[in-house]
Short mmCIF file of C-alpha atoms in Angstrom, two decimals:
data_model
loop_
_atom_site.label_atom_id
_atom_site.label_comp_id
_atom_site.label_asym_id
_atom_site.label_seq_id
_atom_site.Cartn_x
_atom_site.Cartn_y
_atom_site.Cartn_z
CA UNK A 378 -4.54 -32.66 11.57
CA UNK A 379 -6.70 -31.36 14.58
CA UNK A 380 -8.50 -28.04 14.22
CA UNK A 381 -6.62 -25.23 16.55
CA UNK A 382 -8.95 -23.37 18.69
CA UNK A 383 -9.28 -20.43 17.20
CA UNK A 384 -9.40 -18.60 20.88
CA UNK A 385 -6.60 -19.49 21.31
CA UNK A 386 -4.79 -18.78 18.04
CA UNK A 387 -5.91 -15.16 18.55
CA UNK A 388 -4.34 -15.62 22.24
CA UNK A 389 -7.60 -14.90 23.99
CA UNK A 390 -9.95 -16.57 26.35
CA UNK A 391 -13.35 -17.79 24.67
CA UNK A 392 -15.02 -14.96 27.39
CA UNK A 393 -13.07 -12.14 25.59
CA UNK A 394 -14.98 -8.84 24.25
CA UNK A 395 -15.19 -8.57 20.99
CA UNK A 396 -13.34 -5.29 21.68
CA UNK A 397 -10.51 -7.71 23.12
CA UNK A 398 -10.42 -10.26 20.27
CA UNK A 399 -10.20 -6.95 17.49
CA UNK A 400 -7.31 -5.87 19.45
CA UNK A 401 -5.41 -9.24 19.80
CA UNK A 402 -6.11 -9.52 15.75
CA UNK A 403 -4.46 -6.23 14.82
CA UNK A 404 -1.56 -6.82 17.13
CA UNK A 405 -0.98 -10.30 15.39
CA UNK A 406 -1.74 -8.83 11.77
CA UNK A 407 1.02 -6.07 13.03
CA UNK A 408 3.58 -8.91 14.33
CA UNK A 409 3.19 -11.49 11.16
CA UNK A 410 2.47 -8.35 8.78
CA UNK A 411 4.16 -9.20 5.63
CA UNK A 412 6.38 -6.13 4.96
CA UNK A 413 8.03 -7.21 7.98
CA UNK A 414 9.24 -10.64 6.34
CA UNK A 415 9.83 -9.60 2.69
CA UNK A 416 13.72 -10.04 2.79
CA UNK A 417 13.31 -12.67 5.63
CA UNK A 418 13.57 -16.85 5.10
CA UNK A 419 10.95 -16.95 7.27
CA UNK A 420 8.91 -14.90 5.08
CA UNK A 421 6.23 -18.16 3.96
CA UNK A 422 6.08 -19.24 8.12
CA UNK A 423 4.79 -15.76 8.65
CA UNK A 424 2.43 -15.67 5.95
CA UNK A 425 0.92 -19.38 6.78
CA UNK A 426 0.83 -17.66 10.21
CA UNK A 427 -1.35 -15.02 8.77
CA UNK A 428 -3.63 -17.00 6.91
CA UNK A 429 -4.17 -18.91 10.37
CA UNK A 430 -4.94 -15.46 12.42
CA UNK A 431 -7.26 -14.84 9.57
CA UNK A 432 -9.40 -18.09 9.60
CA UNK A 433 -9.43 -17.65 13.42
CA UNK A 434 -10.46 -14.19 13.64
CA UNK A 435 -13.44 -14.90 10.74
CA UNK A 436 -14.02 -18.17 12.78
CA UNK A 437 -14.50 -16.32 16.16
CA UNK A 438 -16.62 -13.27 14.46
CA UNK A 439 -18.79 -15.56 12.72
CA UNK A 440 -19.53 -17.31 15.63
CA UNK A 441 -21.05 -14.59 17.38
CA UNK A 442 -22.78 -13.40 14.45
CA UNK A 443 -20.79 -10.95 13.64
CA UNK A 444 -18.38 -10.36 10.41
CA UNK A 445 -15.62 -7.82 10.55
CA UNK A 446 -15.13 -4.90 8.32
CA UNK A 447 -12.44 -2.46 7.42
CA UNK A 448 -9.06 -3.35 9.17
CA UNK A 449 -10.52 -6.73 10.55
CA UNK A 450 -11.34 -7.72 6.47
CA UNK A 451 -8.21 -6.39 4.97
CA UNK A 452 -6.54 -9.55 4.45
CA UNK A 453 -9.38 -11.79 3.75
CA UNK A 454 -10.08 -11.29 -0.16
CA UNK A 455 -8.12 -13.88 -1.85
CA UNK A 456 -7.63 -11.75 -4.67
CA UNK A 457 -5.75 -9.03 -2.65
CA UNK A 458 -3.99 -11.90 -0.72
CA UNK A 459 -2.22 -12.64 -4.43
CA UNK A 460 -1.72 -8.87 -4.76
CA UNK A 461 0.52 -8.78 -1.66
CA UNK A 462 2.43 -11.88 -2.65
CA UNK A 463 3.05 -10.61 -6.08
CA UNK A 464 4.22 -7.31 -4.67
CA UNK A 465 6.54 -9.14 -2.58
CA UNK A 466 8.21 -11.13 -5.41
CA UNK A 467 8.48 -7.47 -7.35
CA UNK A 468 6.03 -8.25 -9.60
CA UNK A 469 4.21 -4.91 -9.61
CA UNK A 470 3.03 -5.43 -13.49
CA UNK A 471 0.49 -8.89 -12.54
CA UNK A 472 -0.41 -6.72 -9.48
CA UNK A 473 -1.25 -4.28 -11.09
CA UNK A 474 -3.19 -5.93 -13.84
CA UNK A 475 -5.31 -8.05 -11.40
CA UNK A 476 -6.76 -4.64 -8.96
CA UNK A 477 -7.18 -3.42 -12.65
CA UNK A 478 -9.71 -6.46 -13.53
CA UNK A 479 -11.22 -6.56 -9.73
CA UNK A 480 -14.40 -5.49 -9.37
CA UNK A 481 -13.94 -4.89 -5.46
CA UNK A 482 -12.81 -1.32 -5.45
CA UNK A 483 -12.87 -1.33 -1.64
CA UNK A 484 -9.99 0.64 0.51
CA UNK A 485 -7.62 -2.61 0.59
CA UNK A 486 -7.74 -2.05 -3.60
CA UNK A 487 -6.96 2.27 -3.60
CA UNK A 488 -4.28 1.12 -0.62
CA UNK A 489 -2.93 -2.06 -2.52
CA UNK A 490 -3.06 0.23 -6.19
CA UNK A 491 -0.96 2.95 -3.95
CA UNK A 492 1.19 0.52 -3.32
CA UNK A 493 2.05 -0.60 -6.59
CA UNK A 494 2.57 2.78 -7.93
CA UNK A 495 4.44 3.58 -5.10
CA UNK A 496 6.87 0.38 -5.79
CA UNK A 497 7.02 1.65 -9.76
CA UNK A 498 8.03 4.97 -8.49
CA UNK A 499 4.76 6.75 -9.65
CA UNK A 500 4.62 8.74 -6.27
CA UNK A 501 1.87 11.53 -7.19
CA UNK A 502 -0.49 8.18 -8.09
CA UNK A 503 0.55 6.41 -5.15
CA UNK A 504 -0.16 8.82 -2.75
CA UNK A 505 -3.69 9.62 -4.59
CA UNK A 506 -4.86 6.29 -3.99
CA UNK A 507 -3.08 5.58 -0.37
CA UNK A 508 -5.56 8.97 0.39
CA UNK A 509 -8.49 7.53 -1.13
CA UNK A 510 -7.58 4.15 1.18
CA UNK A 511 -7.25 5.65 4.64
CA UNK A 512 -10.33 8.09 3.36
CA UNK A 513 -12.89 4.62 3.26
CA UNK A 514 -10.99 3.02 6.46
CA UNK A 515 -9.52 5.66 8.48
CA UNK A 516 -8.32 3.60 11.40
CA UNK A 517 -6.27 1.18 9.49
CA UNK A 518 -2.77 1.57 10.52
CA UNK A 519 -1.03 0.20 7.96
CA UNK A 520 -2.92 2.68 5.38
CA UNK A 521 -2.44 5.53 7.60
CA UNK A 522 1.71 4.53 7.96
CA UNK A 523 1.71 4.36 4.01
CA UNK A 524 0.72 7.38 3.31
CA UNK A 525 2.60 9.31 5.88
CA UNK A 526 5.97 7.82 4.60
CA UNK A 527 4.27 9.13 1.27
CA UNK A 528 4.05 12.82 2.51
CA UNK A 529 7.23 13.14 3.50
CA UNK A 530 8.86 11.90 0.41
CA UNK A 531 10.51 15.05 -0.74
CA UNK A 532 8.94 16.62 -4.08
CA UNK A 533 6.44 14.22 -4.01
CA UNK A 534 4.19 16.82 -6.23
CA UNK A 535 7.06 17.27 -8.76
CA UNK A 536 4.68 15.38 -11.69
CA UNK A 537 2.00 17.10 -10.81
CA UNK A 538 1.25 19.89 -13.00
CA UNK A 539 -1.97 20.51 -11.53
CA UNK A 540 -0.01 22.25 -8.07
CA UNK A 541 2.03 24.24 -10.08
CA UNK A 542 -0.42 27.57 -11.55
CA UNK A 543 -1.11 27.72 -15.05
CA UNK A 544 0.16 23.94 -15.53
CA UNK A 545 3.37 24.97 -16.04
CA UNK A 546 6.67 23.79 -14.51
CA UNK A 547 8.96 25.82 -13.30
CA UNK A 548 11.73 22.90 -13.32
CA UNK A 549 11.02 22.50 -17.34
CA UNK A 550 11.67 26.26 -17.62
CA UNK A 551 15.33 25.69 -15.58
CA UNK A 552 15.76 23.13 -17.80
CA UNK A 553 15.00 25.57 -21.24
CA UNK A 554 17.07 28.19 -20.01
CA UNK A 555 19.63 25.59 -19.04
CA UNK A 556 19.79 24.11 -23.01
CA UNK A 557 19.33 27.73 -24.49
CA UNK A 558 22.76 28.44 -22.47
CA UNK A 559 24.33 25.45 -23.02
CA UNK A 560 23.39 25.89 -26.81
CA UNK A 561 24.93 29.62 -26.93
CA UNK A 562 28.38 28.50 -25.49
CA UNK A 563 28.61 26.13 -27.97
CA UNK A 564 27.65 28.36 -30.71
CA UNK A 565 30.71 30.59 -29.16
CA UNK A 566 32.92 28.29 -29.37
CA UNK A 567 32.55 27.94 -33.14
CA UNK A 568 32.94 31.28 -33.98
CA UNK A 569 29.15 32.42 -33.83
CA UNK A 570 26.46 33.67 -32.11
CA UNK A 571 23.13 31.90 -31.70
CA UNK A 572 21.37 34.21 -28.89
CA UNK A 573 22.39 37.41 -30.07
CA UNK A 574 22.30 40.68 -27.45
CA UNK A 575 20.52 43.86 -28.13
#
């Protein structure tokens, strides 16, 4: 099979800025992104488009002696490539397991990790690492839409004891009061008293 031009996978003339070619490559990595295709049959077409944009973009930037960083590199660890395909079949356990034995603890990992937690429902955790993610690469877009969606989760701070003064909760105290009352009806209703008045 012939070799595409990798110009014009990206959609840009060979003359293009390299200003021009970044900005073709995040509008394709935005079109083929693979939250977009995760309940879609044409989910694997998009990601074998993906893995072509990739090849092209590292085939263009290479070429002029340059190698991309940040956004442009996002996709290009093959570890974090089977991190995003196991978090689209729901398998957030092997996801998790593999950032945990990667020694690459670039911003794709904290963002990736975020994600993961996020998917288990561990929100506080999530939105630590999503932080940490758009903190080392604060132009990427899809970090920056993570953790947005994550701060506006209501009671996303509800775990953590740390925001609540002394480390206590004032939910767990609702919920004491809540049994102690519970508890004294039921007492009542036997004939005795287990809170007694002054």
């Amino acid at each position: 099979m012939a070799q595409k031009n990798p110009y014009e996978v990206l959609g840009v003339k060979e003359t293009a800025t390299e200003e021009e070619i970044k900005k073709a490559y995040r509008e394709l990595v935005k079109k083929f992104h693979p939250d977009k295709f995760s309940d879609n049959p044409l989910k694997e077409l998009a990601d074998e488009k993906l893995r072509e944009i990739n090849h092209a973009y590292d085939t263009v930037m290479s070429g002029r002696g340059k190698a991309g960083n940040g956004y442009e590199r996002s996709y290009q660890s093959s570890d974090f490539n089977a991190v995003r395909d196991l978090i689209n079949k729901r398998d957030f356990r092997s996801a998790e397991r593999i950032l945990r034995e990667s020694a690459n603890r670039n911003a794709e990992w904290h963002y990736l990790r975020g994600i993961v937690y996020m998917n288990m429902g561990w929100y506080d955790q999530a939105l630590s690492y999503v932080e940490k993610a758009v903190s080392m690469d604060p132009g990427n877009p899809e970090y920056l839409n993570v953790l947005n969606q994550l701060r506006k989760r209501p009671g996303i701070y509800r775990t953590d004891v740390y925001n609540r003064g002394y480390g206590s909760s004032g939910d767990e105290l609702c919920k004491i009061c809540s049994c102690l009352a519970c508890s004294d009806c039921c007492c009542e209703c036997f004939g005795g008293d287990c809170i007694a008045c002054c």
